[in-house]
XYZ file of C-alpha atoms in Angstrom:
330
model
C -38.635 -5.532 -7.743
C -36.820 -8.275 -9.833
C -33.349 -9.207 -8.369
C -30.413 -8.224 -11.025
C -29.079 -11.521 -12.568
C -26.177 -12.266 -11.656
C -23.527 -12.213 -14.072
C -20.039 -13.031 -12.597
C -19.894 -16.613 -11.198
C -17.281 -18.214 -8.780
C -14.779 -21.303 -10.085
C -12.338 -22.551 -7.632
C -9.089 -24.116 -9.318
C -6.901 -25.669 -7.026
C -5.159 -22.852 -5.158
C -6.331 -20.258 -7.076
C -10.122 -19.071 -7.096
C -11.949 -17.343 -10.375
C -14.558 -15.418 -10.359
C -15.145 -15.751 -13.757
C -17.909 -14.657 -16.927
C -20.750 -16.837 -17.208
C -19.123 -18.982 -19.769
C -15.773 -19.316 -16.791
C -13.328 -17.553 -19.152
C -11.750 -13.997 -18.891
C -12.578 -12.591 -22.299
C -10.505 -9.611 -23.878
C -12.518 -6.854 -25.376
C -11.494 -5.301 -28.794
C -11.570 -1.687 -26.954
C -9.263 -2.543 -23.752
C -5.672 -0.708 -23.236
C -2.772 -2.333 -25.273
C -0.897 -4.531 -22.794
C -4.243 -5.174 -20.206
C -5.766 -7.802 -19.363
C -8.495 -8.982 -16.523
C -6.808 -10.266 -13.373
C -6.654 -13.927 -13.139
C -8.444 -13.791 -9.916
C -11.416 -11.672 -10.562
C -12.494 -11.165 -14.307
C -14.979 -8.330 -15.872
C -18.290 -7.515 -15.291
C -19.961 -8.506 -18.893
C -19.166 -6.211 -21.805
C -16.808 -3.939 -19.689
C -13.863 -2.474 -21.403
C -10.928 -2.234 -19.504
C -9.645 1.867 -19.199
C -6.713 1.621 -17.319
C -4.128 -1.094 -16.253
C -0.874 -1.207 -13.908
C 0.768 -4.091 -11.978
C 3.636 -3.892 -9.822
C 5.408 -7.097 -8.812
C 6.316 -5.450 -5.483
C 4.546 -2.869 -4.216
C 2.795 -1.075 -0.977
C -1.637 -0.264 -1.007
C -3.188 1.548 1.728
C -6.806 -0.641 1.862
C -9.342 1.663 3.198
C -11.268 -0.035 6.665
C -13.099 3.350 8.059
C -14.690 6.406 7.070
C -12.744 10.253 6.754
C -12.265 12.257 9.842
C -12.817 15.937 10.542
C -9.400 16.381 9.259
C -10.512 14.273 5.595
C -7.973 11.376 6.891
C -8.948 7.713 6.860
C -10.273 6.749 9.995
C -9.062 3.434 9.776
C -6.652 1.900 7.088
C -4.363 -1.047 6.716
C -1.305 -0.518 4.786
C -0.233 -4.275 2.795
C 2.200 -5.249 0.320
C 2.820 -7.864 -2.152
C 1.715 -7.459 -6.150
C -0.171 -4.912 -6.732
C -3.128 -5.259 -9.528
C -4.786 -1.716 -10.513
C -7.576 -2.022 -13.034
C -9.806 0.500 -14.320
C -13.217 -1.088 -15.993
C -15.778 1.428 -18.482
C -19.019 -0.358 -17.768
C -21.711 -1.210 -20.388
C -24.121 1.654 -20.633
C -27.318 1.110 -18.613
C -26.417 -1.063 -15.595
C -26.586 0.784 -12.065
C -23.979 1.445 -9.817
C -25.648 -0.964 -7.294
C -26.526 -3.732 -9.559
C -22.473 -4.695 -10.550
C -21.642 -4.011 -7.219
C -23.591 -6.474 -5.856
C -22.490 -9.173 -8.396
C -19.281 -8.732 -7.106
C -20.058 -8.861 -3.401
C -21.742 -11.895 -4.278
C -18.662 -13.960 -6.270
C -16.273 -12.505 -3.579
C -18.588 -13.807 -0.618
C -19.153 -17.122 -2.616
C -15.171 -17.117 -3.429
C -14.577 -17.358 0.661
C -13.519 -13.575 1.138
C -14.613 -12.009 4.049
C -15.812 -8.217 3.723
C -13.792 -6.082 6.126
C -15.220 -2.650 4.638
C -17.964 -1.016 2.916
C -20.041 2.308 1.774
C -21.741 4.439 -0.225
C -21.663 7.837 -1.431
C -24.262 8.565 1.214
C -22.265 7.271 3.627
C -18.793 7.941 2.982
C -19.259 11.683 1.562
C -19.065 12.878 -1.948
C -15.078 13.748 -0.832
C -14.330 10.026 -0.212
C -13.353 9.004 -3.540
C -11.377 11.830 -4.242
C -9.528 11.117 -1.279
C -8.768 7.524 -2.114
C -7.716 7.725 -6.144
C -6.790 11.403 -6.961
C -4.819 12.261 -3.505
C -2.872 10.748 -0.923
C -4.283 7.522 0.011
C -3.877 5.043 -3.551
C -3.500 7.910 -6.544
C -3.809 6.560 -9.687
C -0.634 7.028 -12.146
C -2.804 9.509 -14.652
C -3.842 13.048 -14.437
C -7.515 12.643 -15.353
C -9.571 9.703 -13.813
C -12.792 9.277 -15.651
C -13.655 6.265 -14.186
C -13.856 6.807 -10.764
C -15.854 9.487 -9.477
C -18.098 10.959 -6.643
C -21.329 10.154 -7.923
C -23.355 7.108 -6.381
C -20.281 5.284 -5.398
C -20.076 2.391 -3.583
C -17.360 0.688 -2.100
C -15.767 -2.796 -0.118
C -13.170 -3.937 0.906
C -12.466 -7.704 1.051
C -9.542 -10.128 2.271
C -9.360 -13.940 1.734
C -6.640 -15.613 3.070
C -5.291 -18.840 1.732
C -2.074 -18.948 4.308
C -3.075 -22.433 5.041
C -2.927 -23.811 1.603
C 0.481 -21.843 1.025
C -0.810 -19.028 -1.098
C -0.634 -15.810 1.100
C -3.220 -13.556 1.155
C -5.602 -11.801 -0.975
C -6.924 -8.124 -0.670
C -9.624 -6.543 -2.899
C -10.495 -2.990 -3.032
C -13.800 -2.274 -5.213
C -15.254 0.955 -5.852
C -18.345 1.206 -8.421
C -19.504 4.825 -9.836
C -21.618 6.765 -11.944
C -19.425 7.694 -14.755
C -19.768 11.743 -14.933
C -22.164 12.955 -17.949
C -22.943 9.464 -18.888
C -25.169 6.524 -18.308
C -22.482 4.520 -17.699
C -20.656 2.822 -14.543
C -16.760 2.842 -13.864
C -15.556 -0.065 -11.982
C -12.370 0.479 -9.978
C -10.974 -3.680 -9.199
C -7.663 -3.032 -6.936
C -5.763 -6.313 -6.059
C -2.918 -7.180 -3.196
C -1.305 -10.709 -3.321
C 0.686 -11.024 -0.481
C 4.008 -12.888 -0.213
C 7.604 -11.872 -0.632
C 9.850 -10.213 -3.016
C 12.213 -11.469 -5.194
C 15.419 -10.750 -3.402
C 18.935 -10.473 -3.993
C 18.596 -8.334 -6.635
C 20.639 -5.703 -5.485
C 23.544 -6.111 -2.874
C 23.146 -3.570 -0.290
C 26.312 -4.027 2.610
C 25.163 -2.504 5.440
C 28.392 -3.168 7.439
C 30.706 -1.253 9.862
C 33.126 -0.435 7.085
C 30.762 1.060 4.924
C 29.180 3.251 7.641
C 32.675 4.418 8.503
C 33.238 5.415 4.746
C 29.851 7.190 4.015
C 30.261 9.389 7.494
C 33.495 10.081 7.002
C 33.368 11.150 3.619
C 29.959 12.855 3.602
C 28.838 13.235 7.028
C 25.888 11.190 7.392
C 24.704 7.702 6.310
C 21.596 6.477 5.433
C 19.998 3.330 7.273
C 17.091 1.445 5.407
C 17.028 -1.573 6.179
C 15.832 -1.015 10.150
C 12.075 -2.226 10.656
C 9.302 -0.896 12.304
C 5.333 -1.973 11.816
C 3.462 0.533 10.264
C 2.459 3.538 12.501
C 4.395 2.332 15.288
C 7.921 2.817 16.652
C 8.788 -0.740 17.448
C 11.647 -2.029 16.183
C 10.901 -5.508 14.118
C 12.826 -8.561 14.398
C 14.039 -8.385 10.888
C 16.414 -5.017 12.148
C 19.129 -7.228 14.016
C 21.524 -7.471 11.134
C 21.506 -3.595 10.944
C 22.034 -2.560 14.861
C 24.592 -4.853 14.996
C 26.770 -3.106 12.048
C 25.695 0.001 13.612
C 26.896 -1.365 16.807
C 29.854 -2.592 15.432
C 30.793 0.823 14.116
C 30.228 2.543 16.607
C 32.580 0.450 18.538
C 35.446 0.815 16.386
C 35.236 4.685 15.936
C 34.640 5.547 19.788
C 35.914 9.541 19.213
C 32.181 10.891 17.851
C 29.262 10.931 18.543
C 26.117 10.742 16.407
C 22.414 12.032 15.635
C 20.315 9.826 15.183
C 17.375 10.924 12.951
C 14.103 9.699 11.688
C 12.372 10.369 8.696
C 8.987 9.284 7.440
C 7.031 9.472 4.287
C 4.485 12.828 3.827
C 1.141 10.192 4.013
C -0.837 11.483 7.428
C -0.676 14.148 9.740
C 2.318 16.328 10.174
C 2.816 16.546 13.760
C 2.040 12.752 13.918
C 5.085 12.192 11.742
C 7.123 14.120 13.817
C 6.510 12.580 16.845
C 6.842 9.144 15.006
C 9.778 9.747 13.442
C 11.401 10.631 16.975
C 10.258 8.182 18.668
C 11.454 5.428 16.302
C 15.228 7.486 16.348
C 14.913 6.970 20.102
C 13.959 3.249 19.546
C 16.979 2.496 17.419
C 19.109 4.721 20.289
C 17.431 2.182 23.183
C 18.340 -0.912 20.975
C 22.033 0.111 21.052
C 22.448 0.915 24.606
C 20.327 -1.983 25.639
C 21.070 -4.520 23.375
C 24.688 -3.926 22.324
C 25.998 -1.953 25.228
C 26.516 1.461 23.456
C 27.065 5.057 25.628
C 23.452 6.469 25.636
C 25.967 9.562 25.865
C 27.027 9.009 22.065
C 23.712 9.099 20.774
C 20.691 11.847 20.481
C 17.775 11.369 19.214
C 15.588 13.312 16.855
C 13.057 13.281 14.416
C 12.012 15.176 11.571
C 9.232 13.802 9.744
C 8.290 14.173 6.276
C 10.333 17.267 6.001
C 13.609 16.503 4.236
C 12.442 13.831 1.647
C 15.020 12.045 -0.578
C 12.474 10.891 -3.189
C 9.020 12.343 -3.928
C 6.183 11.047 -2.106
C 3.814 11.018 -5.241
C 5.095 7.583 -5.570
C 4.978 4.276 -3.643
C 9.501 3.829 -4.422
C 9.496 7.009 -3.362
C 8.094 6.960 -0.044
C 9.361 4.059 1.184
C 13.283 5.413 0.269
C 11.751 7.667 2.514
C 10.710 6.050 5.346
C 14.391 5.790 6.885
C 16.784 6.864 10.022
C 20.159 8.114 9.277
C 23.252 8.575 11.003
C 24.368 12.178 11.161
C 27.602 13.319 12.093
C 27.889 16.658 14.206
């Protein structure tokens, strides 16, 4: 059998790598979205029309690493954040599923990226890519998706990390299908550029006074800016300036005392939540007493998952306002 030529060809430019057309250009096609355009990292396979297009400066992806459960959860996932790149590609009629997939494994080897996961339909279950882009895991913003589908799919995911030439890191998630009644593919080209967020946008005071205000006024106050790695209920490094307001408060106002309540986003199990969500309200209660010498007396514990949302979860803002603890007087 004749290997497929391979179209899509690696240039490196300074800190930035392309993995570019033949001719080491991104070219627009007539037929793309208004507004779209190939990502500067990774361009089109040849001929491909671009379908559908979103970037977020500043967002959260869930990059598949393992195969669904019995429960149809990812069996292993890491959860990164930076700019978000989501790019739909129709295919040119006539090329298989496997032959632009393995163009791209090949550029993204050649580019330095190391493969961390991949699969096929025959692998992964027909269920796999419904999972991924029309649930919970990395739903795509539109309520058909005739790009991606269940048919002779096959999938990677890839990391290269340039942390050493001051660039971050870079995360691709590819998925290649048989378009549905057609002899087409659909090329799904997901891309997460770590680094940080523009900040001081908005001026949140998280300070004793303010606390004192929102729980006398309404009852309860909302906490956002405490830490904790994903899936865990360590408290990060980056909480400090919270517990100590918190501390601070609770200091001056010594006749109450308080809930302390976790909440999570609805992505996972239910009963996981629950007992995450506790356990970080008892982390932030431990930080207090231990840290800043608070009554453990003052403060209980509790967690309640998913179940009183301030947002919806059908989007990333959403789930991350979240993802919080609150202060709740009795």
């Amino acid at each position: 059998m004749k290997t497929p030529e391979t179209r899509i060809l690696l240039i490196p430019l300074s800190f930035v790598f392309l993995i570019g057309l033949t001719q080491g250009v991104n070219i627009a096609h007539a037929d793309d979205i208004e507004g779209s355009e190939d990502h500067p990292l990774i361009s089109r396979y040849d001929d491909s029309v671009i379908t559908y297009y979103d970037v977020k400066d500043f967002g959260e992806y869930k990059l598949p690493l393992g195969e669904l459960d019995d429960d149809r959860e990812l069996s292993d996932s890491k959860t990164v954040t930076g700019k978000v790149t989501r790019i739909q590609y129709k295919a040119p009629e006539g090329r298989s599923t496997l032959e632009i997939y393995r163009n791209y494994e090949t550029a993204l080897k050649d580019a330095g990226f190391d493969i961390l996961f991949s699969g096929t339909q025959g692998e992964l279950g027909w269920f796999w890519t419904i999972k991924l882009y029309q649930r919970d895991v990395n739903p795509l913003d539109i309520e058909q998706n005739p790009v991606v589908s269940q048919q002779d799919f096959r999938y990677l995911s890839a990391k290269l990390d340039r942390q050493d030439e001051g660039a971050g890191v870079v995360y691709v998630s590819l998925c290649v299908s048989l378009r549905e009644g057609s002899d087409s593919s659909g090329i799904q080209v997901d891309v997460v550029e770590t680094g940080s967020m523009d900040t001081d946008k908005v001026d949140v005071r998280t300070d004793a006074d303010v606390l004192a205000e929102e729980i006398s006024s309404k009852g309860v106050t909302s906490i956002q800016d405490l830490y904790f790695d994903t899936g865990k209920a360590s408290i990060k490094s980056e909480s400090r300036t919270a517990l100590e307001e918190i501390s601070k408060f609770l200091k001056e106002e010594k006749g109450f005392d308080l809930y302390v309540v976790g909440h999570t986003d609805s992505s996972g199990d239910l009963e996981y939540n629950m007992s995450l969500s506790k356990d970080r309200a008892k982390a932030v209660v431990n930080a207090l007493v231990t840290d800043y010498g608070i009554s453990q007396e003052r403060l209980h514990p509790h967690g309640v998952g998913p179940l009183a949302p301030t947002a919806t979860n059908a989007t990333e803002e959403g789930r991350a306002q979240n993802r919080r603890v609150e202060l709740v007087k009795p």
